[in-house]
Amino acid sequence: MELLTEKEKEMIRDSWESLGRNKVPHGMVMFSRLFELEPALLGLFQYNTSCGSTQDCLASPEFLDHVTKVMLVVDAAVSHLDDLLSLEDFLLNLGRKHQAVGVDTQSFAVVGESLLYMLQCALGETYTAPLRQAWLNMYSVVVSAMSRGWAQNGEHKAD
Ligand code: HEM
């Protein structure tokens, strides 16, 4: 896995300090953005069938549960910036699970875009180009491992 510079790690940790204490509201901003960019993703959540509008779905307990899970993965990555490789097996497995539930790897990039949008909303003036790049680098490491797991699962099924 690629390494981040010490400066990038410091910027990520500083910016996550307050956000990490309020994961769900920030995660909701991120996922609201995701469904604006790619509305079809909402259909991948089975419990989608029981909710009417997008807003109803976003407020359902199952959905909030997934938002929390995503934010915990981000939190784990921030906590393991010095050793992202230790998350490799977990992320490979996570990628496999997302292949199984029908998420396309291209959608991981849209999640990244939504993550940056959420950071921009939350951080305001402190969201700078170098900070954006640092987060992008960290997210790329996470998505790279998830995508490899996703591909392995696809190959396994094709056998
Ligand atoms: C591309 C958009 C995504 C969609 C549509 C999606 C959808 C799903 C679905 C349907 C499940 C299974 C049901 C559930 O546990 O709620 C799931 C599980 C999960 N997702 Fe996602 N997901 C997406 C992106 C992500 C990302 C980017 C992360 C983390 C960085 C993530 C983290 C998780 C975790 C931790 C689980 C639980 C896995 C387990 O049961 O062990 N998801 N996701």
XYZ file of N, CA, C and O in Angstrom, residues 20-130:
444
model
N -14.918 13.143 13.906
C -15.000 11.767 14.386
C -15.876 11.624 15.622
O -16.348 10.537 15.934
N -16.105 12.732 16.320
C -16.961 12.686 17.509
C -18.440 12.791 17.137
O -19.307 12.619 17.975
N -18.723 13.114 15.907
C -20.106 13.264 15.422
C -20.283 12.510 14.113
O -20.660 13.091 13.090
N -20.011 11.236 14.165
C -19.937 10.457 12.922
C -21.248 10.431 12.137
O -21.261 10.601 10.921
N -22.364 10.175 12.839
C -23.613 9.956 12.099
C -24.074 11.202 11.326
O -24.342 11.109 10.127
N -24.142 12.382 11.974
C -24.581 13.554 11.185
C -23.685 13.830 9.980
O -24.183 14.122 8.884
N -22.377 13.682 10.158
C -21.473 13.919 9.027
C -21.624 12.816 7.967
O -21.581 13.085 6.764
N -21.828 11.594 8.444
C -22.046 10.484 7.516
C -23.328 10.677 6.707
O -23.395 10.317 5.532
N -24.323 11.283 7.341
C -25.589 11.547 6.626
C -25.380 12.569 5.504
O -25.948 12.433 4.424
N -24.570 13.581 5.772
C -24.273 14.579 4.732
C -23.596 13.874 3.556
O -23.936 14.083 2.386
N -22.676 12.968 3.905
C -21.919 12.245 2.868
C -22.847 11.370 2.017
O -22.798 11.389 0.783
N -23.734 10.613 2.688
C -24.606 9.714 1.933
C -25.731 10.448 1.207
O -26.182 10.002 0.155
N -26.176 11.572 1.745
C -27.176 12.362 1.012
C -26.561 12.811 -0.308
O -27.202 12.782 -1.361
N -25.295 13.222 -0.230
C -24.579 13.640 -1.442
C -24.413 12.467 -2.416
O -24.596 12.604 -3.622
N -24.073 11.299 -1.843
C -23.868 10.103 -2.678
C -25.133 9.790 -3.491
O -25.059 9.492 -4.680
N -26.289 9.886 -2.841
C -27.527 9.545 -3.553
C -27.976 10.649 -4.503
O -28.758 10.379 -5.415
N -27.489 11.854 -4.280
C -27.719 12.906 -5.283
C -26.922 12.575 -6.536
O -27.399 12.707 -7.661
N -25.674 12.140 -6.332
C -24.776 11.853 -7.458
C -25.131 10.541 -8.151
O -24.967 10.409 -9.357
N -25.559 9.550 -7.358
C -25.852 8.226 -7.932
C -27.096 7.631 -7.266
O -26.994 6.720 -6.435
N -28.287 8.130 -7.628
C -29.526 7.711 -6.955
C -29.763 6.200 -7.004
O -30.361 5.637 -6.086
N -29.268 5.526 -8.053
C -29.530 4.085 -8.207
C -28.957 3.275 -7.042
O -29.419 2.164 -6.767
N -27.965 3.819 -6.334
C -27.340 3.076 -5.231
C -28.324 2.792 -4.096
O -28.171 1.810 -3.375
N -29.300 3.653 -3.971
C -30.295 3.464 -2.909
C -30.983 2.108 -3.050
O -31.323 1.456 -2.065
N -31.145 1.663 -4.299
C -31.806 0.381 -4.576
C -31.014 -0.826 -4.097
O -31.557 -1.923 -3.997
N -29.718 -0.635 -3.792
C -28.898 -1.772 -3.351
C -29.156 -2.131 -1.892
O -28.759 -3.183 -1.428
N -29.812 -1.228 -1.198
C -30.166 -1.536 0.188
C -31.546 -2.187 0.174
O -32.525 -1.569 -0.214
N -31.607 -3.443 0.551
C -32.865 -4.203 0.437
C -34.011 -3.524 1.166
O -35.146 -3.551 0.721
N -33.677 -2.919 2.296
C -34.743 -2.299 3.095
C -35.277 -1.036 2.417
O -36.205 -0.426 2.875
N -34.678 -0.687 1.295
C -35.178 0.426 0.489
C -36.648 0.229 0.095
O -37.410 1.170 -0.008
N -37.025 -1.041 -0.099
C -38.380 -1.334 -0.578
C -39.451 -0.822 0.391
O -40.556 -0.510 -0.021
N -39.103 -0.756 1.670
C -40.119 -0.371 2.647
C -40.183 1.139 2.879
O -40.966 1.606 3.692
N -39.321 1.912 2.224
C -39.386 3.349 2.475
C -39.852 4.105 1.232
O -39.593 3.700 0.101
N -40.533 5.195 1.455
C -41.105 5.962 0.359
C -40.103 6.857 -0.325
O -39.543 6.509 -1.372
N -39.816 7.993 0.266
C -38.909 8.953 -0.362
C -37.461 8.677 0.032
O -37.192 7.919 0.977
N -36.544 9.301 -0.692
C -35.121 9.169 -0.353
C -34.888 9.602 1.091
O -34.154 8.950 1.831
N -35.541 10.674 1.507
C -35.354 11.172 2.872
C -35.804 10.137 3.904
O -35.162 9.956 4.926
N -36.929 9.420 3.607
C -37.401 8.375 4.527
C -36.356 7.274 4.642
O -36.088 6.752 5.725
N -35.782 6.901 3.492
C -34.762 5.838 3.489
C -33.549 6.262 4.307
O -33.009 5.486 5.087
N -33.150 7.496 4.110
C -31.960 7.985 4.810
C -32.170 7.996 6.314
O -31.217 7.912 7.082
N -33.439 8.095 6.731
C -33.725 8.158 8.162
C -33.987 6.774 8.772
O -34.163 6.656 9.980
N -34.023 5.709 7.942
C -34.349 4.385 8.484
C -33.181 3.848 9.319
O -32.019 4.130 9.035
N -33.500 3.052 10.375
C -32.450 2.542 11.268
C -31.397 1.718 10.528
O -30.206 1.807 10.819
N -31.835 0.925 9.547
C -30.884 0.080 8.810
C -29.888 0.943 8.041
O -28.702 0.651 7.971
N -30.432 2.002 7.471
C -29.570 2.879 6.696
C -28.566 3.592 7.600
O -27.370 3.677 7.293
N -29.072 4.091 8.730
C -28.187 4.775 9.688
C -27.093 3.833 10.169
O -25.960 4.240 10.411
N -27.458 2.553 10.284
C -26.499 1.547 10.716
C -25.340 1.456 9.706
O -24.169 1.410 10.086
N -25.676 1.473 8.407
C -24.623 1.399 7.397
C -23.771 2.668 7.380
O -22.552 2.616 7.238
N -24.433 3.820 7.557
C -23.688 5.090 7.623
C -22.650 5.011 8.753
O -21.484 5.372 8.587
N -23.107 4.481 9.904
C -22.195 4.342 11.041
C -21.037 3.409 10.692
O -19.877 3.698 11.007
N -21.355 2.307 10.007
C -20.306 1.340 9.638
C -19.262 2.001 8.733
O -18.063 1.814 8.913
N -19.732 2.780 7.776
C -18.805 3.442 6.851
C -17.904 4.419 7.621
O -16.680 4.438 7.437
N -18.535 5.172 8.517
C -17.752 6.162 9.264
C -16.749 5.478 10.199
O -15.669 6.009 10.455
N -17.114 4.287 10.685
C -16.170 3.559 11.546
C -14.972 3.053 10.743
O -13.856 2.975 11.257
N -15.216 2.726 9.471
C -14.091 2.311 8.617
C -13.167 3.516 8.384
O -11.940 3.392 8.465
N -13.764 4.687 8.137
C -12.951 5.903 7.956
C -12.158 6.161 9.244
O -10.950 6.435 9.223
N -12.848 6.020 10.380
C -12.207 6.232 11.680
C -11.030 5.260 11.882
O -9.960 5.649 12.358
N -11.240 4.008 11.477
C -10.180 3.000 11.619
C -8.992 3.382 10.738
O -7.826 3.250 11.155
N -9.271 3.872 9.529
C -8.172 4.265 8.637
C -7.389 5.433 9.244
O -6.153 5.421 9.250
N -8.110 6.404 9.808
C -7.427 7.560 10.417
C -6.583 7.090 11.616
O -5.472 7.564 11.829
N -7.114 6.132 12.373
C -6.373 5.624 13.545
C -5.170 4.776 13.154
O -4.299 4.539 13.982
N -5.168 4.267 11.924
C -4.070 3.377 11.498
C -3.234 3.990 10.376
O -2.689 3.275 9.539
N -3.147 5.320 10.368
C -2.411 5.977 9.279
C -0.955 5.528 9.202
O -0.359 5.511 8.130
N -0.382 5.179 10.359
C 1.021 4.736 10.353
C 1.155 3.289 9.905
O 2.267 2.812 9.686
N 0.034 2.592 9.830
C 0.098 1.169 9.501
C -1.178 0.729 8.775
O -1.895 -0.159 9.222
N -1.440 1.383 7.648
C -2.677 1.067 6.908
C -2.690 -0.380 6.428
O -3.746 -0.970 6.246
N -1.493 -0.945 6.275
C -1.386 -2.331 5.815
C -2.085 -3.298 6.779
O -2.580 -4.339 6.367
N -2.154 -2.904 8.054
C -2.789 -3.801 9.030
C -4.296 -3.941 8.750
O -4.940 -4.841 9.266
N -4.856 -3.032 7.945
C -6.291 -3.109 7.622
C -6.558 -3.894 6.336
O -7.704 -4.086 5.945
N -5.473 -4.322 5.688
C -5.593 -4.943 4.365
C -6.608 -6.097 4.328
O -7.503 -6.112 3.492
N -6.471 -7.052 5.244
C -7.366 -8.222 5.204
C -8.815 -7.807 5.420
O -9.719 -8.299 4.746
N -9.013 -6.895 6.371
C -10.371 -6.409 6.641
C -10.951 -5.745 5.390
O -12.107 -5.998 5.010
N -10.140 -4.924 4.726
C -10.631 -4.179 3.556
C -10.862 -5.096 2.346
O -11.808 -4.893 1.578
N -9.993 -6.106 2.193
C -10.198 -7.081 1.104
C -11.547 -7.768 1.290
O -12.346 -7.897 0.370
N -11.799 -8.156 2.537
C -13.047 -8.833 2.855
C -14.252 -7.914 2.647
O -15.300 -8.332 2.150
N -14.072 -6.665 3.007
C -15.150 -5.676 2.830
C -15.460 -5.499 1.343
O -16.622 -5.384 0.946
N -14.422 -5.487 0.534
C -14.613 -5.383 -0.913
C -15.377 -6.579 -1.446
O -16.294 -6.448 -2.258
N -15.027 -7.776 -0.944
C -15.724 -9.003 -1.367
C -17.207 -8.903 -1.023
O -18.074 -9.224 -1.831
N -17.488 -8.422 0.193
C -18.895 -8.327 0.624
C -19.671 -7.352 -0.253
O -20.834 -7.589 -0.563
N -19.026 -6.279 -0.667
C -19.722 -5.298 -1.504
C -19.931 -5.818 -2.926
O -20.908 -5.481 -3.577
N -19.013 -6.672 -3.371
C -19.228 -7.312 -4.682
C -20.479 -8.192 -4.574
O -21.333 -8.187 -5.445
N -20.585 -8.885 -3.440
C -21.705 -9.810 -3.243
C -23.047 -9.083 -3.150
O -24.065 -9.632 -3.569
N -23.058 -7.862 -2.611
C -24.352 -7.149 -2.501
C -24.636 -6.280 -3.734
O -25.630 -5.577 -3.785
N -23.735 -6.321 -4.739
C -24.025 -5.658 -6.012
C -23.498 -4.240 -6.168
O -23.916 -3.520 -7.067
N -22.568 -3.827 -5.282
C -21.976 -2.486 -5.427
C -20.865 -2.563 -6.467
O -20.022 -3.468 -6.405
N -20.852 -1.655 -7.426
C -19.814 -1.620 -8.445
C -18.599 -0.844 -7.923
O -18.777 0.107 -7.146
N -17.399 -1.225 -8.345
C -16.201 -0.519 -7.841
C -16.214 0.967 -8.233
O -15.667 1.799 -7.515
N -16.844 1.273 -9.377
C -16.901 2.696 -9.775
C -17.636 3.529 -8.736
O -17.359 4.714 -8.566
N -18.570 2.898 -8.034
C -19.339 3.627 -7.013
C -18.466 4.002 -5.819
O -18.761 4.962 -5.116
N -17.392 3.238 -5.593
C -16.479 3.600 -4.495
C -15.878 4.982 -4.745
O -15.627 5.740 -3.823
N -15.635 5.301 -6.021
C -15.077 6.627 -6.355
C -16.091 7.726 -6.057
O -15.731 8.816 -5.602
N -17.379 7.415 -6.278
C -18.429 8.407 -6.001
C -18.559 8.602 -4.485
O -18.833 9.708 -4.011
N -18.332 7.521 -3.730
C -18.324 7.652 -2.259
C -17.179 8.595 -1.861
O -17.333 9.450 -0.989
N -16.036 8.449 -2.543
C -14.882 9.319 -2.256
C -15.218 10.783 -2.500
O -14.898 11.655 -1.690
N -15.890 11.022 -3.608
C -16.304 12.390 -3.939
C -17.249 12.935 -2.860
O -17.165 14.093 -2.457
N -18.140 12.059 -2.394
C -19.106 12.454 -1.358
C -18.409 12.698 -0.023
O -18.809 13.586 0.735
N -17.375 11.909 0.240
C -16.587 12.112 1.466
C -15.934 13.494 1.440
O -15.985 14.240 2.422
N -15.359 13.839 0.289
C -14.710 15.157 0.163
C -15.738 16.284 0.298
O -15.470 17.316 0.919
N -16.921 16.057 -0.244
C -17.993 17.058 -0.134
C -18.343 17.285 1.336
O -18.466 18.416 1.802
N -18.489 16.169 2.077
C -18.824 16.265 3.501
C -17.719 17.027 4.259
O -18.002 17.897 5.085
N -16.464 16.707 3.934
C -15.347 17.380 4.612
C -15.375 18.880 4.321
O -15.165 19.704 5.213
N -15.656 19.205 3.087
C -15.708 20.622 2.694
C -16.806 21.355 3.470
O -16.590 22.448 3.996
N -17.990 20.711 3.567
C -19.110 21.321 4.305
C -18.746 21.504 5.774
O -19.026 22.539 6.378
N -18.115 20.474 6.356
C -17.856 20.493 7.796
C -16.681 21.393 8.179
O -16.690 22.016 9.235
N -15.682 21.460 7.305
C -14.445 22.156 7.686
C -14.384 23.611 7.218
O -13.552 24.387 7.703
N -15.240 23.961 6.295
C -15.285 25.356 5.824
C -13.932 25.840 5.325
O -13.301 25.184 4.489
N -13.467 26.963 5.881
C -12.228 27.585 5.381
C -10.983 26.733 5.619
O -9.968 26.916 4.955
N -11.064 25.811 6.579
C -9.873 24.990 6.855
C -9.729 23.833 5.847
O -8.760 23.079 5.904
N -10.727 23.698 4.970
C -10.628 22.688 3.907
C -9.804 23.277 2.761
O -10.272 24.131 2.018
N -8.558 22.874 2.663
C -7.639 23.438 1.672
C -7.288 22.375 0.617
O -7.558 21.182 0.818
N -6.641 22.798 -0.452
C -6.247 21.849 -1.504
C -5.311 20.749 -0.973
O -5.527 19.566 -1.273
N -4.283 21.093 -0.150
C -3.426 20.014 0.366
C -4.180 19.040 1.286
O -3.917 17.843 1.285
